[in-house]
Amino acid sequence: MEEPPAPPVAEAPPAPEAPPAASLSQQNAIGSAESYLDFSAFSRTGLIGQLEFEGFSTEDATFAVDSIAPDWNAQAAEKAQSYLDFSTFSRQGLIDQLVFEGFSVAEAEHGATAVGY
């Protein structure tokens, strides 16, 4: 007596491709972004702009900032405190200043709340 044929074996889907390794410029942009955040708080757009000012392309600057993915609410709180360390602001004035620096309204409001407003 013959055995029935074995059911077909489903092939495993191909493994997703690993993201490409960061280029030298992207690695350097990451290093610069981390260095900037070591001594000052930045918004996402502010940090990208700083890296562009330093000569990195928009693509490399954006890659770097997105790679390190800082907590933008924490950055807003740190920036808010740094403003209050040398000047006085109303709650709305502080929020407006943080928005001017590139933080979202929600991030700016978080920053103002974090420092006591």
mmCIF file with all atom_site columns, C-alpha atoms in Angstrom:
data_model
loop_
_atom_site.group_PDB
_atom_site.id
_atom_site.type_symbol
_atom_site.label_atom_id
_atom_site.label_alt_id
_atom_site.label_comp_id
_atom_site.label_asym_id
_atom_site.label_entity_id
_atom_site.label_seq_id
_atom_site.pdbx_PDB_ins_code
_atom_site.Cartn_x
_atom_site.Cartn_y
_atom_site.Cartn_z
_atom_site.occupancy
_atom_site.B_iso_or_equiv
_atom_site.pdbx_formal_charge
_atom_site.auth_seq_id
_atom_site.auth_comp_id
_atom_site.auth_asym_id
_atom_site.auth_atom_id
_atom_site.pdbx_PDB_model_num
ATOM 1   C CA . MET A 1 1   ? 0.000  0.000  0.000  1.00 0.00 ? 1   MET A CA 1
ATOM 2   C CA . GLU A 1 2   ? 1.383  3.393  -1.012 1.00 0.00 ? 2   GLU A CA 1
ATOM 3   C CA . GLU A 1 3   ? 1.487  6.265  1.421  1.00 0.00 ? 3   GLU A CA 1
ATOM 4   C CA . PRO A 1 4   ? -0.271 9.463  0.344  1.00 0.00 ? 4   PRO A CA 1
ATOM 5   C CA . PRO A 1 5   ? 2.079  12.206 -0.795 1.00 0.00 ? 5   PRO A CA 1
ATOM 6   C CA . ALA A 1 6   ? 3.274  14.546 1.922  1.00 0.00 ? 6   ALA A CA 1
ATOM 7   C CA . PRO A 1 7   ? 1.551  17.930 1.929  1.00 0.00 ? 7   PRO A CA 1
ATOM 8   C CA . PRO A 1 8   ? 3.551  20.683 0.266  1.00 0.00 ? 8   PRO A CA 1
ATOM 9   C CA . VAL A 1 9   ? 5.843  22.547 2.613  1.00 0.00 ? 9   VAL A CA 1
ATOM 10  C CA . ALA A 1 10  ? 5.145  26.260 2.648  1.00 0.00 ? 10  ALA A CA 1
ATOM 11  C CA . GLU A 1 11  ? 8.221  28.282 1.989  1.00 0.00 ? 11  GLU A CA 1
ATOM 12  C CA . ALA A 1 12  ? 9.099  30.780 4.651  1.00 0.00 ? 12  ALA A CA 1
ATOM 13  C CA . PRO A 1 13  ? 8.769  34.353 3.467  1.00 0.00 ? 13  PRO A CA 1
ATOM 14  C CA . PRO A 1 14  ? 12.091 35.990 2.760  1.00 0.00 ? 14  PRO A CA 1
ATOM 15  C CA . ALA A 1 15  ? 13.625 37.730 5.754  1.00 0.00 ? 15  ALA A CA 1
ATOM 16  C CA . PRO A 1 16  ? 13.258 41.490 5.630  1.00 0.00 ? 16  PRO A CA 1
ATOM 17  C CA . GLU A 1 17  ? 16.351 43.210 4.418  1.00 0.00 ? 17  GLU A CA 1
ATOM 18  C CA . ALA A 1 18  ? 18.421 44.832 7.116  1.00 0.00 ? 18  ALA A CA 1
ATOM 19  C CA . PRO A 1 19  ? 18.521 48.588 6.854  1.00 0.00 ? 19  PRO A CA 1
ATOM 20  C CA . PRO A 1 20  ? 21.625 49.797 5.089  1.00 0.00 ? 20  PRO A CA 1
ATOM 21  C CA . ALA A 1 21  ? 24.521 50.706 7.307  1.00 0.00 ? 21  ALA A CA 1
ATOM 22  C CA . ALA A 1 22  ? 24.862 54.390 7.993  1.00 0.00 ? 22  ALA A CA 1
ATOM 23  C CA . SER A 1 23  ? 27.229 56.213 5.681  1.00 0.00 ? 23  SER A CA 1
ATOM 24  C CA . LEU A 1 24  ? 30.273 57.958 7.098  1.00 0.00 ? 24  LEU A CA 1
ATOM 25  C CA . SER A 1 25  ? 28.501 61.306 6.803  1.00 0.00 ? 25  SER A CA 1
ATOM 26  C CA . GLN A 1 26  ? 25.453 59.933 8.621  1.00 0.00 ? 26  GLN A CA 1
ATOM 27  C CA . GLN A 1 27  ? 27.672 58.483 11.367 1.00 0.00 ? 27  GLN A CA 1
ATOM 28  C CA . ASN A 1 28  ? 29.374 61.851 11.762 1.00 0.00 ? 28  ASN A CA 1
ATOM 29  C CA . ALA A 1 29  ? 26.010 63.637 11.838 1.00 0.00 ? 29  ALA A CA 1
ATOM 30  C CA . ILE A 1 30  ? 24.869 61.263 14.598 1.00 0.00 ? 30  ILE A CA 1
ATOM 31  C CA . GLY A 1 31  ? 28.019 62.046 16.570 1.00 0.00 ? 31  GLY A CA 1
ATOM 32  C CA . SER A 1 32  ? 27.516 65.776 16.136 1.00 0.00 ? 32  SER A CA 1
ATOM 33  C CA . ALA A 1 33  ? 23.841 65.564 17.116 1.00 0.00 ? 33  ALA A CA 1
ATOM 34  C CA . GLU A 1 34  ? 24.718 63.645 20.278 1.00 0.00 ? 34  GLU A CA 1
ATOM 35  C CA . SER A 1 35  ? 27.414 66.201 21.115 1.00 0.00 ? 35  SER A CA 1
ATOM 36  C CA . TYR A 1 36  ? 25.002 69.109 20.716 1.00 0.00 ? 36  TYR A CA 1
ATOM 37  C CA . LEU A 1 37  ? 22.459 67.423 22.979 1.00 0.00 ? 37  LEU A CA 1
ATOM 38  C CA . ASP A 1 38  ? 25.164 66.871 25.601 1.00 0.00 ? 38  ASP A CA 1
ATOM 39  C CA . PHE A 1 39  ? 25.438 70.616 26.194 1.00 0.00 ? 39  PHE A CA 1
ATOM 40  C CA . SER A 1 40  ? 22.105 72.100 25.132 1.00 0.00 ? 40  SER A CA 1
ATOM 41  C CA . ALA A 1 41  ? 18.468 71.241 24.507 1.00 0.00 ? 41  ALA A CA 1
ATOM 42  C CA . PHE A 1 42  ? 17.093 71.355 20.972 1.00 0.00 ? 42  PHE A CA 1
ATOM 43  C CA . SER A 1 43  ? 13.825 70.809 19.176 1.00 0.00 ? 43  SER A CA 1
ATOM 44  C CA . ARG A 1 44  ? 13.835 68.308 16.350 1.00 0.00 ? 44  ARG A CA 1
ATOM 45  C CA . THR A 1 45  ? 13.791 71.029 13.702 1.00 0.00 ? 45  THR A CA 1
ATOM 46  C CA . GLY A 1 46  ? 16.328 73.085 15.631 1.00 0.00 ? 46  GLY A CA 1
ATOM 47  C CA . LEU A 1 47  ? 18.764 70.191 15.829 1.00 0.00 ? 47  LEU A CA 1
ATOM 48  C CA . ILE A 1 48  ? 18.347 69.349 12.151 1.00 0.00 ? 48  ILE A CA 1
ATOM 49  C CA . GLY A 1 49  ? 18.923 73.027 11.337 1.00 0.00 ? 49  GLY A CA 1
ATOM 50  C CA . GLN A 1 50  ? 22.063 73.117 13.483 1.00 0.00 ? 50  GLN A CA 1
ATOM 51  C CA . LEU A 1 51  ? 23.462 70.073 11.701 1.00 0.00 ? 51  LEU A CA 1
ATOM 52  C CA . GLU A 1 52  ? 22.648 71.627 8.321  1.00 0.00 ? 52  GLU A CA 1
ATOM 53  C CA . PHE A 1 53  ? 24.417 74.819 9.418  1.00 0.00 ? 53  PHE A CA 1
ATOM 54  C CA . GLU A 1 54  ? 27.415 72.641 10.238 1.00 0.00 ? 54  GLU A CA 1
ATOM 55  C CA . GLY A 1 55  ? 27.392 71.430 6.623  1.00 0.00 ? 55  GLY A CA 1
ATOM 56  C CA . PHE A 1 56  ? 25.479 68.162 6.763  1.00 0.00 ? 56  PHE A CA 1
ATOM 57  C CA . SER A 1 57  ? 22.864 67.571 4.088  1.00 0.00 ? 57  SER A CA 1
ATOM 58  C CA . THR A 1 58  ? 19.215 67.729 5.110  1.00 0.00 ? 58  THR A CA 1
ATOM 59  C CA . GLU A 1 59  ? 18.997 63.979 4.531  1.00 0.00 ? 59  GLU A CA 1
ATOM 60  C CA . ASP A 1 60  ? 21.993 63.169 6.743  1.00 0.00 ? 60  ASP A CA 1
ATOM 61  C CA . ALA A 1 61  ? 20.882 65.602 9.452  1.00 0.00 ? 61  ALA A CA 1
ATOM 62  C CA . THR A 1 62  ? 17.377 64.143 9.474  1.00 0.00 ? 62  THR A CA 1
ATOM 63  C CA . PHE A 1 63  ? 18.756 60.599 9.504  1.00 0.00 ? 63  PHE A CA 1
ATOM 64  C CA . ALA A 1 64  ? 20.946 61.435 12.487 1.00 0.00 ? 64  ALA A CA 1
ATOM 65  C CA . VAL A 1 65  ? 18.210 63.093 14.509 1.00 0.00 ? 65  VAL A CA 1
ATOM 66  C CA . ASP A 1 66  ? 15.746 60.316 13.782 1.00 0.00 ? 66  ASP A CA 1
ATOM 67  C CA . SER A 1 67  ? 18.378 57.696 14.645 1.00 0.00 ? 67  SER A CA 1
ATOM 68  C CA . ILE A 1 68  ? 19.096 59.054 18.107 1.00 0.00 ? 68  ILE A CA 1
ATOM 69  C CA . ALA A 1 69  ? 15.398 59.868 18.706 1.00 0.00 ? 69  ALA A CA 1
ATOM 70  C CA . PRO A 1 70  ? 15.671 62.037 21.810 1.00 0.00 ? 70  PRO A CA 1
ATOM 71  C CA . ASP A 1 71  ? 12.647 62.584 24.053 1.00 0.00 ? 71  ASP A CA 1
ATOM 72  C CA . TRP A 1 72  ? 11.410 65.887 22.624 1.00 0.00 ? 72  TRP A CA 1
ATOM 73  C CA . ASN A 1 73  ? 9.229  66.592 25.667 1.00 0.00 ? 73  ASN A CA 1
ATOM 74  C CA . ALA A 1 74  ? 12.302 66.277 27.877 1.00 0.00 ? 74  ALA A CA 1
ATOM 75  C CA . GLN A 1 75  ? 14.216 68.537 25.494 1.00 0.00 ? 75  GLN A CA 1
ATOM 76  C CA . ALA A 1 76  ? 11.420 71.145 25.700 1.00 0.00 ? 76  ALA A CA 1
ATOM 77  C CA . ALA A 1 77  ? 11.496 71.002 29.503 1.00 0.00 ? 77  ALA A CA 1
ATOM 78  C CA . GLU A 1 78  ? 15.280 71.393 29.541 1.00 0.00 ? 78  GLU A CA 1
ATOM 79  C CA . LYS A 1 79  ? 15.112 74.319 27.111 1.00 0.00 ? 79  LYS A CA 1
ATOM 80  C CA . ALA A 1 80  ? 12.320 75.956 29.137 1.00 0.00 ? 80  ALA A CA 1
ATOM 81  C CA . GLN A 1 81  ? 14.437 75.727 32.283 1.00 0.00 ? 81  GLN A CA 1
ATOM 82  C CA . SER A 1 82  ? 17.447 77.175 30.485 1.00 0.00 ? 82  SER A CA 1
ATOM 83  C CA . TYR A 1 83  ? 15.361 80.200 29.457 1.00 0.00 ? 83  TYR A CA 1
ATOM 84  C CA . LEU A 1 84  ? 14.110 80.695 33.008 1.00 0.00 ? 84  LEU A CA 1
ATOM 85  C CA . ASP A 1 85  ? 17.675 80.454 34.319 1.00 0.00 ? 85  ASP A CA 1
ATOM 86  C CA . PHE A 1 86  ? 18.543 83.764 32.649 1.00 0.00 ? 86  PHE A CA 1
ATOM 87  C CA . SER A 1 87  ? 15.239 85.545 31.996 1.00 0.00 ? 87  SER A CA 1
ATOM 88  C CA . THR A 1 88  ? 11.619 85.798 33.060 1.00 0.00 ? 88  THR A CA 1
ATOM 89  C CA . PHE A 1 89  ? 8.663  84.700 30.983 1.00 0.00 ? 89  PHE A CA 1
ATOM 90  C CA . SER A 1 90  ? 4.940  84.377 31.375 1.00 0.00 ? 90  SER A CA 1
ATOM 91  C CA . ARG A 1 91  ? 3.631  80.875 30.711 1.00 0.00 ? 91  ARG A CA 1
ATOM 92  C CA . GLN A 1 92  ? 2.401  81.924 27.264 1.00 0.00 ? 92  GLN A CA 1
ATOM 93  C CA . GLY A 1 93  ? 5.604  83.821 26.530 1.00 0.00 ? 93  GLY A CA 1
ATOM 94  C CA . LEU A 1 94  ? 7.653  80.752 27.380 1.00 0.00 ? 94  LEU A CA 1
ATOM 95  C CA . ILE A 1 95  ? 5.446  78.529 25.221 1.00 0.00 ? 95  ILE A CA 1
ATOM 96  C CA . ASP A 1 96  ? 5.723  81.005 22.347 1.00 0.00 ? 96  ASP A CA 1
ATOM 97  C CA . GLN A 1 97  ? 9.518  81.077 22.693 1.00 0.00 ? 97  GLN A CA 1
ATOM 98  C CA . LEU A 1 98  ? 9.712  77.286 22.649 1.00 0.00 ? 98  LEU A CA 1
ATOM 99  C CA . VAL A 1 99  ? 7.473  77.131 19.568 1.00 0.00 ? 99  VAL A CA 1
ATOM 100 C CA . PHE A 1 100 ? 9.729  79.741 17.946 1.00 0.00 ? 100 PHE A CA 1
ATOM 101 C CA . GLU A 1 101 ? 12.657 77.390 18.691 1.00 0.00 ? 101 GLU A CA 1
ATOM 102 C CA . GLY A 1 102 ? 10.889 74.651 16.722 1.00 0.00 ? 102 GLY A CA 1
ATOM 103 C CA . PHE A 1 103 ? 9.061  72.692 19.400 1.00 0.00 ? 103 PHE A CA 1
ATOM 104 C CA . SER A 1 104 ? 5.475  71.688 18.698 1.00 0.00 ? 104 SER A CA 1
ATOM 105 C CA . VAL A 1 105 ? 2.776  73.416 20.740 1.00 0.00 ? 105 VAL A CA 1
ATOM 106 C CA . ALA A 1 106 ? 2.272  70.201 22.730 1.00 0.00 ? 106 ALA A CA 1
ATOM 107 C CA . GLU A 1 107 ? 6.013  69.905 23.425 1.00 0.00 ? 107 GLU A CA 1
ATOM 108 C CA . ALA A 1 108 ? 6.192  73.588 24.401 1.00 0.00 ? 108 ALA A CA 1
ATOM 109 C CA . GLU A 1 109 ? 3.220  73.247 26.739 1.00 0.00 ? 109 GLU A CA 1
ATOM 110 C CA . HIS A 1 110 ? 4.852  70.186 28.289 1.00 0.00 ? 110 HIS A CA 1
ATOM 111 C CA . GLY A 1 111 ? 8.061  72.157 28.762 1.00 0.00 ? 111 GLY A CA 1
ATOM 112 C CA . ALA A 1 112 ? 6.238  75.037 30.458 1.00 0.00 ? 112 ALA A CA 1
ATOM 113 C CA . THR A 1 113 ? 4.345  72.651 32.722 1.00 0.00 ? 113 THR A CA 1
ATOM 114 C CA . ALA A 1 114 ? 7.539  70.779 33.601 1.00 0.00 ? 114 ALA A CA 1
ATOM 115 C CA . VAL A 1 115 ? 9.146  73.960 34.956 1.00 0.00 ? 115 VAL A CA 1
ATOM 116 C CA . GLY A 1 116 ? 6.170  74.858 37.108 1.00 0.00 ? 116 GLY A CA 1
ATOM 117 C CA . TYR A 1 117 ? 3.723  76.746 34.904 1.00 0.00 ? 117 TYR A CA 1
#
